[in-house]
PDB file of C-alpha atoms and ligand atoms in Angstrom:
ATOM      1  CA  MET A   2      52.353  93.548  29.784  1.00 90.00           C
ATOM      2  CA  ARG A   3      49.819  90.962  30.853  1.00 94.00           C
ATOM      3  CA  SER A   4      50.697  91.340  34.521  1.00 95.00           C
ATOM      4  CA  PHE A   5      49.386  94.890  34.929  1.00 97.00           C
ATOM      5  CA  ARG A   6      47.369  95.900  31.843  1.00 97.00           C
ATOM      6  CA  PHE A   7      43.746  94.925  32.345  1.00 98.00           C
ATOM      7  CA  THR A   8      40.429  95.600  30.640  1.00 97.00           C
ATOM      8  CA  HIS A   9      38.289  94.525  33.620  1.00 98.00           C
ATOM      9  CA  ALA A  10      38.011  94.498  37.377  1.00 98.00           C
ATOM     10  CA  ILE A  11      35.417  93.000  39.706  1.00 98.00           C
ATOM     11  CA  THR A  12      34.741  94.502  43.140  1.00 98.00           C
ATOM     12  CA  ARG A  13      32.064  93.795  45.747  1.00 98.00           C
ATOM     13  CA  LYS A  14      30.482  96.465  47.912  1.00 98.00           C
ATOM     14  CA  PRO A  15      31.115  96.026  51.649  1.00 98.00           C
ATOM     15  CA  ALA A  16      28.291  94.327  53.560  1.00 98.00           C
ATOM     16  CA  LYS A  17      26.860  95.561  56.873  1.00 97.00           C
ATOM     17  CA  SER A  18      28.132  92.272  58.308  1.00 98.00           C
ATOM     18  CA  ILE A  19      31.686  93.594  57.777  1.00 97.00           C
ATOM     19  CA  LEU A  20      31.640  94.226  61.547  1.00 95.00           C
ATOM     20  CA  GLN A  21      32.077  90.443  61.929  1.00 95.00           C
ATOM     21  CA  GLY A  22      35.004  90.376  59.473  1.00 96.00           C
ATOM     22  CA  LEU A  23      38.069  88.328  60.362  1.00 96.00           C
ATOM     23  CA  ARG A  24      41.043  90.075  61.924  1.00 95.00           C
ATOM     24  CA  ALA A  25      44.327  88.895  63.420  1.00 91.00           C
ATOM     25  CA  VAL A  26      44.308  91.550  66.139  1.00 91.00           C
ATOM     26  CA  ASP A  27      41.224  93.457  67.230  1.00 91.00           C
ATOM     27  CA  THR A  28      41.882  97.180  66.813  1.00 92.00           C
ATOM     28  CA  GLY A  29      38.191  98.100  66.818  1.00 92.00           C
ATOM     29  CA  ASN A  30      35.323  97.643  64.402  1.00 95.00           C
ATOM     30  CA  PRO A  31      35.424  99.178  60.941  1.00 97.00           C
ATOM     31  CA  ASP A  32      33.067 102.070  60.253  1.00 97.00           C
ATOM     32  CA  LEU A  33      30.821 100.944  57.380  1.00 98.00           C
ATOM     33  CA  ALA A  34      30.081 104.415  56.002  1.00 98.00           C
ATOM     34  CA  ARG A  35      33.775 105.312  55.920  1.00 98.00           C
ATOM     35  CA  MET A  36      34.620 101.989  54.315  1.00 98.00           C
ATOM     36  CA  GLN A  37      31.936 102.534  51.662  1.00 98.00           C
ATOM     37  CA  SER A  38      33.387 105.936  50.888  1.00 98.00           C
ATOM     38  CA  HIS A  39      36.943 104.555  50.557  1.00 98.00           C
ATOM     39  CA  HIS A  40      35.596 101.722  48.413  1.00 98.00           C
ATOM     40  CA  ALA A  41      33.856 104.184  46.091  1.00 98.00           C
ATOM     41  CA  ASP A  42      37.131 106.120  45.736  1.00 98.00           C
ATOM     42  CA  TYR A  43      38.912 102.876  44.878  1.00 98.00           C
ATOM     43  CA  VAL A  44      36.406 101.998  42.139  1.00 98.00           C
ATOM     44  CA  THR A  45      36.618 105.539  40.727  1.00 98.00           C
ATOM     45  CA  VAL A  46      40.398 105.256  40.380  1.00 98.00           C
ATOM     46  CA  LEU A  47      40.162 101.849  38.688  1.00 98.00           C
ATOM     47  CA  ARG A  48      37.662 103.344  36.218  1.00 98.00           C
ATOM     48  CA  GLU A  49      39.940 106.347  35.637  1.00 98.00           C
ATOM     49  CA  THR A  50      42.255 103.991  33.742  1.00 98.00           C
ATOM     50  CA  GLY A  51      39.508 103.152  31.241  1.00 97.00           C
ATOM     51  CA  ALA A  52      38.799  99.671  32.602  1.00 98.00           C
ATOM     52  CA  ALA A  53      35.293  98.235  32.967  1.00 98.00           C
ATOM     53  CA  VAL A  54      34.616  97.752  36.680  1.00 98.00           C
ATOM     54  CA  ILE A  55      31.833  95.348  37.662  1.00 98.00           C
ATOM     55  CA  GLU A  56      30.574  96.230  41.133  1.00 98.00           C
ATOM     56  CA  LEU A  57      28.812  93.288  42.753  1.00 98.00           C
ATOM     57  CA  ASP A  58      26.181  93.720  45.457  1.00 98.00           C
ATOM     58  CA  PRO A  59      27.049  93.190  49.122  1.00 98.00           C
ATOM     59  CA  LEU A  60      26.815  89.610  50.422  1.00 98.00           C
ATOM     60  CA  GLU A  61      25.618  89.811  54.011  1.00 98.00           C
ATOM     61  CA  ALA A  62      26.183  86.089  54.624  1.00 98.00           C
ATOM     62  CA  PHE A  63      29.925  86.585  54.084  1.00 98.00           C
ATOM     63  CA  PRO A  64      31.407  89.372  56.239  1.00 98.00           C
ATOM     64  CA  ASP A  65      34.757  89.341  54.391  1.00 98.00           C
ATOM     65  CA  SER A  66      33.270  89.186  50.885  1.00 98.00           C
ATOM     66  CA  VAL A  67      34.461  92.719  50.031  1.00 98.00           C
ATOM     67  CA  PHE A  68      37.925  91.105  49.724  1.00 98.00           C
ATOM     68  CA  VAL A  69      37.139  89.492  46.357  1.00 98.00           C
ATOM     69  CA  GLU A  70      40.754  88.874  45.418  1.00 98.00           C
ATOM     70  CA  ASP A  71      40.872  85.776  47.584  1.00 98.00           C
ATOM     71  CA  THR A  72      38.150  83.979  45.578  1.00 98.00           C
ATOM     72  CA  ALA A  73      39.881  83.545  42.215  1.00 98.00           C
ATOM     73  CA  LEU A  74      43.067  83.739  40.198  1.00 98.00           C
ATOM     74  CA  CYS A  75      42.401  85.486  36.888  1.00 98.00           C
ATOM     75  CA  LEU A  76      44.872  85.062  34.041  1.00 97.00           C
ATOM     76  CA  PRO A  77      44.503  85.891  30.346  1.00 96.00           C
ATOM     77  CA  GLU A  78      44.139  82.165  29.604  1.00 96.00           C
ATOM     78  CA  GLY A  79      41.332  81.558  32.080  1.00 97.00           C
ATOM     79  CA  ALA A  80      40.201  81.856  35.682  1.00 98.00           C
ATOM     80  CA  ILE A  81      40.730  79.473  38.577  1.00 98.00           C
ATOM     81  CA  ILE A  82      38.238  79.502  41.431  1.00 98.00           C
ATOM     82  CA  MET A  83      40.109  79.327  44.753  1.00 98.00           C
ATOM     83  CA  ARG A  84      39.247  77.430  47.966  1.00 98.00           C
ATOM     84  CA  PRO A  85      39.674  79.916  50.818  1.00 98.00           C
ATOM     85  CA  GLY A  86      41.336  78.440  53.891  1.00 97.00           C
ATOM     86  CA  ALA A  87      39.197  80.483  56.298  1.00 97.00           C
ATOM     87  CA  PRO A  88      36.034  78.390  56.893  1.00 97.00           C
ATOM     88  CA  SER A  89      33.822  81.485  57.029  1.00 97.00           C
ATOM     89  CA  ARG A  90      35.072  82.469  53.556  1.00 98.00           C
ATOM     90  CA  LEU A  91      34.841  79.139  51.709  1.00 97.00           C
ATOM     91  CA  GLY A  92      31.406  79.927  50.219  1.00 98.00           C
ATOM     92  CA  GLU A  93      32.612  83.215  48.713  1.00 98.00           C
ATOM     93  CA  ALA A  94      34.351  81.357  45.892  1.00 98.00           C
ATOM     94  CA  ALA A  95      31.125  79.756  44.610  1.00 98.00           C
ATOM     95  CA  GLU A  96      29.469  83.187  44.728  1.00 98.00           C
ATOM     96  CA  MET A  97      32.148  84.551  42.398  1.00 98.00           C
ATOM     97  CA  GLU A  98      32.151  81.678  39.909  1.00 98.00           C
ATOM     98  CA  PRO A  99      29.124  82.668  37.763  1.00 98.00           C
ATOM     99  CA  HIS A 100      30.479  86.197  37.326  1.00 98.00           C
ATOM    100  CA  LEU A 101      33.723  84.827  35.931  1.00 97.00           C
ATOM    101  CA  ARG A 102      31.930  82.258  33.767  1.00 96.00           C
ATOM    102  CA  ALA A 103      30.068  85.145  32.148  1.00 96.00           C
ATOM    103  CA  LEU A 104      33.383  86.635  31.026  1.00 95.00           C
ATOM    104  CA  TYR A 105      35.713  83.684  30.540  1.00 96.00           C
ATOM    105  CA  GLN A 106      35.519  80.604  28.350  1.00 94.00           C
ATOM    106  CA  ASP A 107      37.873  78.601  30.539  1.00 96.00           C
ATOM    107  CA  VAL A 108      37.042  78.525  34.265  1.00 97.00           C
ATOM    108  CA  ARG A 109      38.703  75.888  36.441  1.00 98.00           C
ATOM    109  CA  ARG A 110      38.273  75.127  40.110  1.00 98.00           C
ATOM    110  CA  ILE A 111      40.479  74.104  43.025  1.00 98.00           C
ATOM    111  CA  ASP A 112      38.559  70.980  44.066  1.00 95.00           C
ATOM    112  CA  GLY A 113      39.787  70.136  47.544  1.00 88.00           C
ATOM    113  CA  PRO A 114      38.657  68.630  49.781  1.00 95.00           C
ATOM    114  CA  GLU A 115      41.973  69.047  51.599  1.00 95.00           C
ATOM    115  CA  SER A 116      43.395  71.777  49.326  1.00 98.00           C
ATOM    116  CA  PHE A 117      43.103  75.382  50.399  1.00 98.00           C
ATOM    117  CA  ILE A 118      44.406  78.439  48.607  1.00 98.00           C
ATOM    118  CA  GLU A 119      43.520  82.149  48.622  1.00 98.00           C
ATOM    119  CA  GLY A 120      44.258  84.699  45.909  1.00 98.00           C
ATOM    120  CA  GLY A 121      46.066  86.944  48.385  1.00 98.00           C
ATOM    121  CA  ASP A 122      48.892  84.412  48.465  1.00 98.00           C
ATOM    122  CA  ILE A 123      49.477  84.612  44.699  1.00 98.00           C
ATOM    123  CA  LEU A 124      51.582  87.225  42.906  1.00 98.00           C
ATOM    124  CA  VAL A 125      51.587  87.017  39.109  1.00 98.00           C
ATOM    125  CA  THR A 126      54.485  88.640  37.257  1.00 98.00           C
ATOM    126  CA  GLU A 127      55.244  88.716  33.522  1.00 97.00           C
ATOM    127  CA  THR A 128      57.066  85.425  33.736  1.00 97.00           C
ATOM    128  CA  GLU A 129      55.820  83.387  36.696  1.00 98.00           C
ATOM    129  CA  ILE A 130      53.192  82.766  39.340  1.00 98.00           C
ATOM    130  CA  LEU A 131      54.572  83.085  42.896  1.00 98.00           C
ATOM    131  CA  VAL A 132      52.582  81.351  45.629  1.00 98.00           C
ATOM    132  CA  GLY A 133      53.256  81.531  49.348  1.00 97.00           C
ATOM    133  CA  ARG A 134      51.972  78.933  51.758  1.00 95.00           C
ATOM    134  CA  SER A 135      50.301  80.632  54.717  1.00 95.00           C
ATOM    135  CA  ALA A 136      47.664  80.027  57.353  1.00 94.00           C
ATOM    136  CA  ARG A 137      45.174  80.115  54.419  1.00 97.00           C
ATOM    137  CA  THR A 138      47.104  78.329  51.658  1.00 97.00           C
ATOM    138  CA  ASN A 139      48.383  74.789  52.207  1.00 97.00           C
ATOM    139  CA  ALA A 140      50.598  72.358  50.314  1.00 97.00           C
ATOM    140  CA  GLY A 141      47.553  70.720  48.729  1.00 98.00           C
ATOM    141  CA  GLY A 142      46.332  74.055  47.432  1.00 98.00           C
ATOM    142  CA  VAL A 143      49.702  74.878  45.882  1.00 98.00           C
ATOM    143  CA  ALA A 144      49.933  71.382  44.331  1.00 98.00           C
ATOM    144  CA  GLU A 145      46.463  71.710  42.805  1.00 98.00           C
ATOM    145  CA  LEU A 146      47.238  75.141  41.433  1.00 98.00           C
ATOM    146  CA  ILE A 147      50.378  73.760  39.772  1.00 98.00           C
ATOM    147  CA  ARG A 148      48.259  71.060  38.073  1.00 97.00           C
ATOM    148  CA  LYS A 149      45.523  73.484  37.022  1.00 98.00           C
ATOM    149  CA  VAL A 150      47.864  75.884  35.201  1.00 98.00           C
ATOM    150  CA  ALA A 151      50.185  73.217  33.749  1.00 98.00           C
ATOM    151  CA  ASP A 152      48.939  73.788  30.179  1.00 97.00           C
ATOM    152  CA  TRP A 153      49.157  77.598  30.453  1.00 97.00           C
ATOM    153  CA  PRO A 154      52.361  79.555  29.797  1.00 96.00           C
ATOM    154  CA  LEU A 155      53.385  80.685  33.303  1.00 97.00           C
ATOM    155  CA  ALA A 156      54.834  78.212  35.801  1.00 95.00           C
ATOM    156  CA  VAL A 157      54.199  78.300  39.545  1.00 98.00           C
ATOM    157  CA  ARG A 158      57.058  78.907  42.000  1.00 98.00           C
ATOM    158  CA  GLU A 159      56.462  78.292  45.681  1.00 97.00           C
ATOM    159  CA  VAL A 160      57.745  81.002  48.018  1.00 96.00           C
ATOM    160  CA  HIS A 161      57.354  81.696  51.727  1.00 88.00           C
ATOM    161  CA  THR A 162      54.911  84.003  53.418  1.00 91.00           C
ATOM    162  CA  PRO A 163      56.665  85.454  56.506  1.00 89.00           C
ATOM    163  CA  PRO A 164      55.391  84.030  59.821  1.00 89.00           C
ATOM    164  CA  GLY A 165      52.528  86.027  61.266  1.00 89.00           C
ATOM    165  CA  VAL A 166      51.767  87.690  57.918  1.00 92.00           C
ATOM    166  CA  LEU A 167      48.252  86.951  56.607  1.00 94.00           C
ATOM    167  CA  HIS A 168      49.025  86.562  52.897  1.00 96.00           C
ATOM    168  CA  PHE A 169      52.118  86.594  50.686  1.00 96.00           C
ATOM    169  CA  LYS A 170      50.840  89.789  49.044  1.00 97.00           C
ATOM    170  CA  THR A 171      50.250  91.461  52.380  1.00 97.00           C
ATOM    171  CA  ASP A 172      53.986  92.137  52.089  1.00 97.00           C
ATOM    172  CA  CYS A 173      54.537  92.784  48.365  1.00 98.00           C
ATOM    173  CA  SER A 174      53.057  94.031  45.090  1.00 98.00           C
ATOM    174  CA  LEU A 175      53.961  94.114  41.440  1.00 98.00           C
ATOM    175  CA  LEU A 176      54.818  97.625  40.188  1.00 98.00           C
ATOM    176  CA  ASP A 177      55.733  96.806  36.580  1.00 98.00           C
ATOM    177  CA  GLY A 178      57.133  93.963  34.499  1.00 95.00           C
ATOM    178  CA  GLU A 179      60.318  93.720  36.530  1.00 96.00           C
ATOM    179  CA  THR A 180      59.758  95.760  39.702  1.00 98.00           C
ATOM    180  CA  ILE A 181      58.309  94.625  43.031  1.00 98.00           C
ATOM    181  CA  LEU A 182      57.378  96.712  46.067  1.00 98.00           C
ATOM    182  CA  SER A 183      58.292  94.610  49.107  1.00 98.00           C
ATOM    183  CA  THR A 184      58.861  94.799  52.812  1.00 97.00           C
ATOM    184  CA  LYS A 185      62.466  94.215  53.800  1.00 97.00           C
ATOM    185  CA  ARG A 186      61.470  91.108  55.789  1.00 95.00           C
ATOM    186  CA  LEU A 187      59.940  89.439  52.732  1.00 96.00           C
ATOM    187  CA  HIS A 188      62.727  90.498  50.356  1.00 96.00           C
ATOM    188  CA  ALA A 189      65.237  88.969  52.801  1.00 95.00           C
ATOM    189  CA  SER A 190      63.777  85.545  52.035  1.00 93.00           C
ATOM    190  CA  GLY A 191      65.388  85.795  48.582  1.00 95.00           C
ATOM    191  CA  CYS A 192      62.181  85.213  46.659  1.00 96.00           C
ATOM    192  CA  PHE A 193      62.634  88.211  44.363  1.00 97.00           C
ATOM    193  CA  ASN A 194      66.083  87.423  42.974  1.00 96.00           C
ATOM    194  CA  GLY A 195      66.185  88.689  39.390  1.00 96.00           C
ATOM    195  CA  TYR A 196      63.605  91.417  40.038  1.00 98.00           C
ATOM    196  CA  ARG A 197      64.184  95.069  40.868  1.00 98.00           C
ATOM    197  CA  VAL A 198      62.871  95.639  44.383  1.00 98.00           C
ATOM    198  CA  ILE A 199      61.706  98.872  46.021  1.00 98.00           C
ATOM    199  CA  HIS A 200      61.401  98.587  49.804  1.00 98.00           C
ATOM    200  CA  THR A 201      58.599  99.969  51.888  1.00 98.00           C
ATOM    201  CA  ALA A 202      59.950 102.584  54.304  1.00 98.00           C
ATOM    202  CA  GLU A 203      60.801 101.497  57.857  1.00 98.00           C
ATOM    203  CA  GLY A 204      57.576 101.399  59.864  1.00 98.00           C
ATOM    204  CA  GLU A 205      55.448 101.573  56.679  1.00 98.00           C
ATOM    205  CA  GLU A 206      55.274  97.825  56.031  1.00 97.00           C
ATOM    206  CA  ALA A 207      51.484  98.060  55.749  1.00 96.00           C
ATOM    207  CA  SER A 208      51.906  99.972  52.482  1.00 98.00           C
ATOM    208  CA  ALA A 209      53.347  96.935  50.686  1.00 98.00           C
ATOM    209  CA  ASN A 210      49.928  95.749  49.584  1.00 98.00           C
ATOM    210  CA  ALA A 211      49.486  98.095  46.622  1.00 98.00           C
ATOM    211  CA  ILE A 212      48.376  97.400  43.056  1.00 98.00           C
ATOM    212  CA  ARG A 213      49.603  98.384  39.643  1.00 98.00           C
ATOM    213  CA  PHE A 214      46.485  98.783  37.498  1.00 98.00           C
ATOM    214  CA  ASN A 215      47.139  99.974  33.956  1.00 98.00           C
ATOM    215  CA  ASP A 216      49.000 103.301  34.229  1.00 98.00           C
ATOM    216  CA  LEU A 217      48.354 103.814  37.951  1.00 98.00           C
ATOM    217  CA  VAL A 218      49.689 102.504  41.248  1.00 98.00           C
ATOM    218  CA  LEU A 219      47.011 102.461  43.959  1.00 98.00           C
ATOM    219  CA  MET A 220      48.322 102.523  47.510  1.00 98.00           C
ATOM    220  CA  ALA A 221      46.855 103.053  50.954  1.00 98.00           C
ATOM    221  CA  SER A 222      47.130 106.659  52.111  1.00 98.00           C
ATOM    222  CA  GLY A 223      49.212 107.614  55.127  1.00 98.00           C
ATOM    223  CA  PHE A 224      52.560 106.158  54.051  1.00 98.00           C
ATOM    224  CA  ASP A 225      54.329 109.256  52.791  1.00 98.00           C
ATOM    225  CA  ARG A 226      57.909 107.970  52.652  1.00 98.00           C
ATOM    226  CA  THR A 227      56.958 104.902  50.622  1.00 98.00           C
ATOM    227  CA  ARG A 228      54.741 107.056  48.387  1.00 98.00           C
ATOM    228  CA  ASP A 229      57.659 109.407  47.755  1.00 98.00           C
ATOM    229  CA  ALA A 230      59.906 106.461  46.875  1.00 98.00           C
ATOM    230  CA  LEU A 231      57.344 105.337  44.284  1.00 98.00           C
ATOM    231  CA  LEU A 232      56.950 108.869  42.911  1.00 98.00           C
ATOM    232  CA  ASN A 233      60.734 109.228  42.667  1.00 98.00           C
ATOM    233  CA  ALA A 234      60.872 105.945  40.748  1.00 98.00           C
ATOM    234  CA  GLY A 235      58.454 107.487  38.240  1.00 98.00           C
ATOM    235  CA  PHE A 236      55.179 105.778  39.146  1.00 98.00           C
ATOM    236  CA  ASP A 237      51.830 107.564  38.850  1.00 98.00           C
ATOM    237  CA  VAL A 238      50.498 107.007  42.377  1.00 98.00           C
ATOM    238  CA  ARG A 239      46.945 107.370  43.692  1.00 98.00           C
ATOM    239  CA  GLU A 240      46.405 107.201  47.454  1.00 98.00           C
ATOM    240  CA  ILE A 241      43.179 105.664  48.752  1.00 98.00           C
ATOM    241  CA  GLY A 242      41.945 105.688  52.341  1.00 98.00           C
ATOM    242  CA  ASN A 243      42.326 102.212  53.822  1.00 98.00           C
ATOM    243  CA  SER A 244      41.811 102.815  57.552  1.00 97.00           C
ATOM    244  CA  GLU A 245      38.714 100.600  57.783  1.00 97.00           C
ATOM    245  CA  CYS A 246      39.904  97.665  55.638  1.00 97.00           C
ATOM    246  CA  ALA A 247      43.202  97.762  57.539  1.00 96.00           C
ATOM    247  CA  LYS A 248      41.294  96.859  60.729  1.00 97.00           C
ATOM    248  CA  LEU A 249      40.456  93.595  58.942  1.00 97.00           C
ATOM    249  CA  ASP A 250      43.956  93.039  57.527  1.00 96.00           C
ATOM    250  CA  GLY A 251      42.839  94.115  54.050  1.00 96.00           C
ATOM    251  CA  GLY A 252      44.557  96.399  51.555  1.00 96.00           C
ATOM    252  CA  MET A 253      44.517  97.495  47.932  1.00 98.00           C
ATOM    253  CA  SER A 254      44.932  94.140  46.218  1.00 98.00           C
ATOM    254  CA  CYS A 255      42.241  92.355  48.254  1.00 98.00           C
ATOM    255  CA  LEU A 256      39.494  94.656  46.996  1.00 98.00           C
ATOM    256  CA  SER A 257      39.475  93.602  43.337  1.00 98.00           C
ATOM    257  CA  LEU A 258      39.977  90.903  40.773  1.00 98.00           C
ATOM    258  CA  ARG A 259      41.861  92.423  37.856  1.00 98.00           C
ATOM    259  CA  PHE A 260      41.973  90.739  34.466  1.00 98.00           C
ATOM    260  CA  THR A 261      41.635  90.692  30.696  1.00 96.00           C
ATOM    261  CA  PRO A 262      39.364  87.762  29.895  1.00 90.00           C
ATOM    262  CA  LYS A 263      39.263  85.655  26.790  1.00 75.00           C
ATOM    263  CA  ALA A 264      35.664  86.217  25.747  1.00 58.00           C
ATOM    264  CA  ALA A 265      33.126  83.577  26.714  1.00 44.00           C
TER     265      ALA A 265
HETATM  266  C1  LIG B  15      40.568  87.869  56.017  1.00 68.08           C
HETATM  267  O1  LIG B  15      41.137  87.678  57.093  1.00 68.08           O
HETATM  268  O2  LIG B  15      40.393  86.968  55.193  1.00 68.08           O
HETATM  269  C2  LIG B  15      40.095  89.251  55.682  1.00 68.08           C
HETATM  270  N1  LIG B  15      39.715  89.904  56.890  1.00 68.08           N
HETATM  271  C3  LIG B  15      41.154  90.033  54.942  1.00 68.08           C
HETATM  272  C4  LIG B  15      41.478  89.477  53.597  1.00 68.08           C
HETATM  273  C5  LIG B  15      42.518  90.263  52.882  1.00 68.08           C
HETATM  274  N2  LIG B  15      42.731  89.757  51.576  1.00 68.08           N
HETATM  275  C6  LIG B  15      43.881  89.812  50.927  1.00 68.08           C
HETATM  276  O3  LIG B  15      44.896  90.224  51.476  1.00 68.08           O
HETATM  277  N3  LIG B  15      43.911  89.340  49.682  1.00 68.08           N
END
């Protein structure tokens, strides 16, 4: 179960500069202390599964650097350093690279200069790598990713991120080897044919960005009907406060890289 059993995670503590973090709609500034407390809860739950969690120091120069998922794609075969499409986030990828080189033998890089791709647009299942083009991920980025993983076992399939949605995974998550949590609007695009799909409840679309991490499903708190659907389906759910990251369009997946490296 390579798609949800992991020995490691990397997180980065929120920086004070988070107040300058990117957001599609301004709903007010995040409260740093509250975000730090939610972040600590998140790391505690990851550790509860027995995984080693590496907590990196805040990077003040990069307001969105708490959202480490966008900087790399980590597979059992190796890691690929992304090229974030948001100019203010481009440098975050280079900051992550040495930490992955310390754990992986095979680290590759999306070279650019015209290719952009962020980890939030990539959903890895047991059998394939789904990538949605978005405002942050372009055709060049998808094409480079396809070339970079060509000698690894999982193929890339291009899918569509719904208009106005930040990342493909803003609207979906992997729950187990064959089950996806998805908003109805994303599922309607047909991209999950062959998978079992559980829908987020009406009005709870923001709960779609969850993560399956070993035996647990981590989801943002405050979405009771979707939580109950996951509990009824037999998942062991942990709810984490996400009010502050949500102001910056961030959720559960954005806050970690999750992987089982081949030793360096
Ligand atoms: C951004 O706009 O890049 C950040 N404020 C949020 C990134 C969320 N990351 C993710 O969904 N993987």
